[in-house]
Tab-separated table of C-alpha atoms and ligand atoms in Angstrom:
chain	number	residue	atom	x	y	z
D	991	MET	CA	116.649	113.019	63.732
D	992	LYS	CA	115.089	109.550	63.711
D	993	PRO	CA	111.323	109.701	63.051
D	994	TYR	CA	108.847	108.372	65.586
D	995	GLN	CA	106.308	105.818	64.529
D	996	VAL	CA	102.775	106.887	65.466
D	997	LYS	CA	100.055	104.239	65.343
D	998	ILE	CA	96.536	105.634	65.492
D	999	ALA	CA	93.231	103.787	65.870
D	1000	ARG	CA	91.067	104.885	62.942
D	1001	SER	CA	87.337	104.332	62.896
D	1002	ALA	CA	84.276	105.802	61.246
D	1003	GLY	CA	82.483	105.472	64.605
D	1004	ASN	CA	79.052	104.002	65.390
D	1005	GLY	CA	80.610	100.626	66.094
D	1006	ALA	CA	82.407	100.475	62.705
D	1007	PRO	CA	85.566	98.347	62.710
D	1008	THR	CA	88.777	99.987	63.850
D	1009	GLU	CA	91.911	99.972	61.711
D	1010	VAL	CA	95.358	101.088	62.727
D	1011	GLY	CA	96.953	103.859	60.687
D	1012	THR	CA	100.746	104.084	60.890
D	1013	PHE	CA	102.523	107.407	60.388
D	1014	GLU	CA	106.038	108.729	60.843
D	1015	VAL	CA	106.721	112.026	62.568
D	1016	VAL	CA	110.081	113.707	63.071
D	1017	LEU	CA	110.321	114.745	66.701
D	1018	GLU	CA	110.732	118.459	67.371
D	1019	GLU	CA	111.906	119.777	70.700
D	1020	ARG	CA	109.236	119.437	73.387
D	1021	MET	CA	106.736	118.112	70.839
D	1022	THR	CA	103.511	116.937	72.454
D	1023	VAL	CA	101.265	114.135	71.227
D	1024	LEU	CA	98.794	116.833	70.163
D	1025	ASP	CA	101.544	118.545	68.107
D	1026	ALA	CA	102.293	115.188	66.473
D	1027	LEU	CA	98.610	114.737	65.586
D	1028	PHE	CA	98.458	118.210	64.021
D	1029	ASN	CA	101.649	117.405	62.091
D	1030	ILE	CA	100.086	114.212	60.710
D	1031	GLN	CA	96.829	115.984	59.876
D	1032	ARG	CA	98.697	118.820	58.117
D	1033	THR	CA	101.229	116.778	56.165
D	1034	GLN	CA	99.981	113.193	55.796
D	1035	ASP	CA	96.234	112.722	56.287
D	1036	ASP	CA	93.821	115.619	56.609
D	1037	SER	CA	90.952	113.241	57.416
D	1038	LEU	CA	92.419	112.393	60.847
D	1039	SER	CA	89.934	113.461	63.545
D	1040	PHE	CA	90.748	114.462	67.111
D	1041	ARG	CA	89.512	117.087	69.512
D	1042	CYS	CA	91.272	119.927	71.311
D	1043	ALA	CA	90.675	123.526	72.345
D	1044	CYS	CA	92.959	125.223	74.886
D	1045	ARG	CA	96.198	123.269	74.176
D	1046	VAL	CA	97.413	124.026	77.723
D	1047	GLY	CA	95.732	121.362	79.863
D	1048	MET	CA	92.741	123.438	80.918
D	1049	CYS	CA	89.750	122.373	78.816
D	1050	GLY	CA	90.074	118.574	78.976
D	1051	THR	CA	88.946	118.018	75.378
D	1052	CYS	CA	92.147	116.320	74.117
D	1053	ALA	CA	91.853	113.298	76.446
D	1054	MET	CA	92.830	110.075	74.650
D	1055	TYR	CA	94.495	106.703	75.205
D	1056	ILE	CA	98.238	107.120	74.701
D	1057	ASN	CA	100.541	104.114	75.042
D	1058	SER	CA	97.827	102.319	77.037
D	1059	VAL	CA	97.255	105.158	79.516
D	1060	PRO	CA	94.451	107.772	79.343
D	1061	ARG	CA	96.165	111.180	79.166
D	1062	LEU	CA	95.771	114.728	77.847
D	1063	ALA	CA	97.477	114.850	74.417
D	1064	CYS	CA	98.460	118.513	74.870
D	1065	LYS	CA	100.252	117.772	78.170
D	1066	THR	CA	102.052	114.616	77.034
D	1067	GLN	CA	105.495	115.158	75.580
D	1068	VAL	CA	106.406	112.461	73.066
D	1069	SER	CA	110.017	112.224	74.301
D	1070	ARG	CA	108.818	111.476	77.853
D	1071	LEU	CA	106.940	108.371	76.745
D	1072	ASN	CA	110.335	106.614	76.494
D	1073	SER	CA	109.237	104.642	73.466
D	1074	SER	CA	110.032	104.991	69.767
D	1075	THR	CA	106.436	104.073	68.970
D	1076	VAL	CA	103.436	106.092	70.095
D	1077	THR	CA	100.134	104.241	70.069
D	1078	ILE	CA	97.033	106.412	70.252
D	1079	GLY	CA	93.413	105.378	70.595
D	1080	PRO	CA	90.144	106.970	71.707
D	1081	LEU	CA	89.371	107.258	75.426
D	1082	PRO	CA	88.036	103.874	76.650
D	1083	ASN	CA	84.521	103.340	78.051
D	1084	LEU	CA	82.975	105.951	75.723
D	1085	PRO	CA	81.379	105.619	72.256
D	1086	VAL	CA	83.637	106.594	69.357
D	1087	ILE	CA	82.343	109.286	67.004
D	1088	LYS	CA	85.341	109.130	64.650
D	1089	ASP	CA	89.010	108.202	65.063
D	1090	LEU	CA	90.071	109.769	68.397
D	1091	VAL	CA	86.849	111.703	69.008
D	1092	VAL	CA	84.519	110.183	71.590
D	1093	SER	CA	81.085	111.204	72.823
D	1094	LEU	CA	81.105	112.362	76.442
D	1095	GLU	CA	77.351	111.945	76.671
D	1096	PRO	CA	77.474	108.842	78.939
D	1097	PHE	CA	79.942	110.664	81.236
D	1098	PHE	CA	77.647	113.691	81.590
D	1099	GLU	CA	74.537	111.517	81.954
D	1100	GLN	CA	76.140	110.095	85.117
D	1101	TRP	CA	77.309	113.572	86.158
D	1102	LYS	CA	73.706	114.867	85.967
D	1103	LYS	CA	72.467	112.063	88.244
D	1104	ILE	CA	74.274	113.435	91.289
D	1105	LYS	CA	72.544	116.846	90.843
D	1106	PRO	CA	75.702	118.892	90.292
D	1107	ALA	CA	74.060	122.320	90.627
D	1108	LEU	CA	74.128	124.102	93.984
D	1109	HIS	CA	70.867	123.703	95.899
D	1110	SER	CA	70.717	126.727	98.126
D	1111	PRO	CA	67.740	127.677	100.311
D	1112	THR	CA	68.669	131.338	99.780
D	1113	ARG	CA	69.026	131.343	95.991
D	1114	ASP	CA	67.006	134.565	95.620
D	1115	SER	CA	69.040	136.355	98.252
D	1116	LYS	CA	71.115	139.347	97.128
D	1117	GLU	CA	73.745	138.546	99.780
D	1118	LEU	CA	76.928	136.774	98.717
D	1119	ALA	CA	76.980	133.200	100.045
D	1120	CYS	CA	80.574	133.172	101.277
D	1121	ILE	CA	82.343	130.071	102.519
D	1122	PRO	CA	84.606	130.889	105.485
D	1123	ALA	CA	88.264	130.034	104.859
D	1124	THR	CA	88.241	128.224	108.202
D	1125	SER	CA	85.374	125.910	107.164
D	1126	ARG	CA	85.947	122.221	106.647
D	1127	TYR	CA	84.940	122.581	102.998
D	1128	ALA	CA	87.564	125.283	102.401
D	1129	ARG	CA	90.266	123.341	104.227
D	1130	GLU	CA	89.650	119.816	102.905
D	1131	THR	CA	88.526	120.213	99.317
D	1132	PRO	CA	90.784	122.665	97.393
D	1133	GLN	CA	92.367	120.153	95.027
D	1134	LYS	CA	89.160	118.177	94.620
D	1135	ARG	CA	87.603	121.299	93.066
D	1136	ASP	CA	90.019	121.332	90.088
D	1137	CYS	CA	88.113	118.891	87.868
D	1138	ILE	CA	88.051	119.899	84.176
D	1139	THR	CA	85.544	117.136	83.205
D	1140	CYS	CA	88.019	115.583	80.778
D	1141	GLY	CA	86.610	112.065	81.286
D	1142	ILE	CA	90.052	110.514	81.833
D	1143	CYS	CA	89.077	108.922	85.167
D	1144	TYR	CA	85.972	107.509	83.471
D	1145	GLY	CA	88.172	106.002	80.739
D	1146	ALA	CA	90.686	104.647	83.274
D	1147	CYS	CA	88.115	103.030	85.583
D	1148	GLY	CA	88.065	99.231	85.547
D	1149	ILE	CA	84.544	99.122	86.990
D	1150	LYS	CA	83.214	101.485	84.314
D	1151	SER	CA	84.455	99.072	81.653
D	1152	SER	CA	81.951	96.477	82.877
D	1153	SER	CA	79.174	98.580	84.384
D	1154	ALA	CA	77.150	101.126	82.455
D	1155	GLU	CA	75.325	102.015	85.674
D	1156	TYR	CA	78.317	102.998	87.793
D	1157	LEU	CA	78.465	106.781	88.282
D	1158	GLY	CA	82.221	106.927	87.769
D	1159	PRO	CA	84.858	108.791	89.800
D	1160	ALA	CA	84.309	112.368	88.561
D	1161	ALA	CA	80.558	112.396	89.248
D	1162	ILE	CA	81.144	110.941	92.718
D	1163	ASN	CA	83.798	113.573	93.401
D	1164	LYS	CA	81.329	116.297	92.388
D	1165	ALA	CA	78.714	114.811	94.720
D	1166	PHE	CA	81.281	114.833	97.543
D	1167	LEU	CA	81.971	118.547	96.974
D	1168	ARG	CA	78.261	119.405	97.105
D	1169	LEU	CA	77.768	117.255	100.200
D	1170	MET	CA	80.600	119.099	101.941
D	1171	ASP	CA	79.440	122.542	100.743
D	1172	PRO	CA	77.899	124.430	103.695
D	1173	ARG	CA	75.607	126.380	101.305
D	1174	ASP	CA	74.009	123.260	99.822
D	1175	THR	CA	70.914	121.486	101.139
D	1176	ALA	CA	70.313	118.567	98.740
D	1177	THR	CA	72.113	116.109	101.030
D	1178	GLU	CA	69.482	113.350	101.198
D	1179	GLU	CA	68.893	113.251	97.428
D	1180	ARG	CA	72.615	112.958	96.693
D	1181	LEU	CA	73.236	110.358	99.399
D	1182	GLU	CA	70.488	108.234	97.894
D	1183	VAL	CA	72.232	108.313	94.481
D	1184	ILE	CA	75.740	107.556	95.709
D	1185	ASN	CA	74.489	104.886	98.124
D	1186	ASN	CA	72.820	102.967	95.283
D	1187	GLU	CA	74.303	99.485	95.283
D	1188	ARG	CA	74.630	99.183	91.494
D	1189	ALA	CA	75.631	102.757	90.607
D	1190	GLY	CA	77.151	104.234	93.726
D	1191	VAL	CA	80.373	104.219	95.718
D	1192	TRP	CA	80.088	100.572	96.769
D	1193	ARG	CA	80.963	99.490	93.210
D	1194	CYS	CA	84.467	100.934	93.575
D	1195	HIS	CA	87.143	98.306	94.251
D	1196	ALA	CA	89.830	100.893	95.003
D	1197	GLN	CA	92.034	100.025	92.037
D	1198	PHE	CA	93.405	103.607	92.075
D	1199	ASN	CA	93.405	103.789	88.230
D	1200	CYS	CA	91.380	107.019	88.317
D	1201	THR	CA	93.676	108.651	90.852
D	1202	ALA	CA	96.776	107.622	88.895
D	1203	ALA	CA	95.411	108.994	85.608
D	1204	CYS	CA	93.728	112.263	86.680
D	1205	PRO	CA	95.678	115.141	85.058
D	1206	LYS	CA	94.663	117.435	87.919
D	1207	ASN	CA	96.027	115.044	90.552
D	1208	ILE	CA	92.660	114.711	92.264
D	1209	ASP	CA	92.751	111.847	94.741
D	1210	LEU	CA	89.505	110.307	93.557
D	1211	THR	CA	89.946	107.042	95.424
D	1212	ASP	CA	90.271	109.037	98.657
D	1213	THR	CA	86.997	110.815	97.814
D	1214	ILE	CA	85.203	107.512	97.248
D	1215	MET	CA	86.628	105.936	100.416
D	1216	ARG	CA	85.602	108.979	102.460
D	1217	LEU	CA	82.067	108.708	101.115
D	1218	LYS	CA	81.944	105.009	101.955
D	1219	ARG	CA	82.986	105.818	105.516
D	1220	ALA	CA	80.412	108.613	105.650
D	1221	MET	CA	77.657	106.154	104.689
D	1222	LEU	CA	78.558	104.124	107.748
D	1223	PHE	CA	79.345	107.068	110.049
D	1224	PRO	CA	77.295	110.062	108.752
D	1225	SER	CA	79.129	112.594	110.968
D	1226	GLY	CA	81.999	112.281	108.449
D	1227	LEU	CA	80.053	114.558	106.125
D	1228	LYS	CA	79.179	117.197	108.682
D	1229	LYS	CA	79.218	120.566	106.948
D	1230	ALA	CA	81.158	123.225	108.792
B	2467	LIG	S1	88.385	114.005	88.142
B	2467	LIG	FE1	90.346	114.312	86.992
B	2467	LIG	S2	90.336	112.729	85.411
B	2467	LIG	FE2	88.244	112.848	86.197
B	2467	LIG	S3	87.164	114.224	84.809
B	2467	LIG	FE3	87.959	115.489	86.506
B	2467	LIG	S4	89.977	116.218	85.856
B	2467	LIG	FE4	89.401	114.549	84.453
B	2468	LIG	S1	93.491	120.925	74.471
B	2468	LIG	FE1	92.626	121.624	76.359
B	2468	LIG	S2	93.334	120.157	77.795
B	2468	LIG	FE2	94.362	119.596	75.962
């Protein structure tokens, strides 16, 4: 079988220059990009660095830039890229540690700003804080709760590429979930963060890159648009 050409951005990190390493990999049936990287590491260059854990699309650690699109390497089959060359780079908008390994610190710094933990007035209560299946939160947010904090939306976001301050789609989606959660009381604090003109929802230009790239199919642009509307018409966030 004809080998695939795999071009990988290689870097020692810390702003060091990036070089492109070119490798050849013989395609096996249903081979993923992550399989191809392991093949290269095992047979051609054991210094190649990349990150992974679950290998089934659950942990989010194998996010990288594959043929100019941020994707999970373990969920991307090489044959479905419809190209005889696979180009792989680190996730954009994040500092490179080495080769394909990035630091997610800036992503989680933004995540922390929206106060992701539940703020419940009854946190010492022994009663279970159940959310009724008929509540608005239960009905309107199921898919938005599937985030695996892979950072792909952060890497795909055009605004993030020019604004260090912007919270980014995943953090805003988390804020939305807490704002809708009937058990949570930190509404004012979170609204203040997402209403900030330099960091908050108003920076989003609805390019839909985050929505298109999210491996969990979370409609992040819808989340951001709903929060914009809620800023203008606060009843849109009524918890029920
Ligand atoms: S919202 Fe989607 S793309 Fe963004 S971090 Fe969560 S799972 Fe990844
Ligand atoms: S290795 Fe866990 S999502 Fe790819």
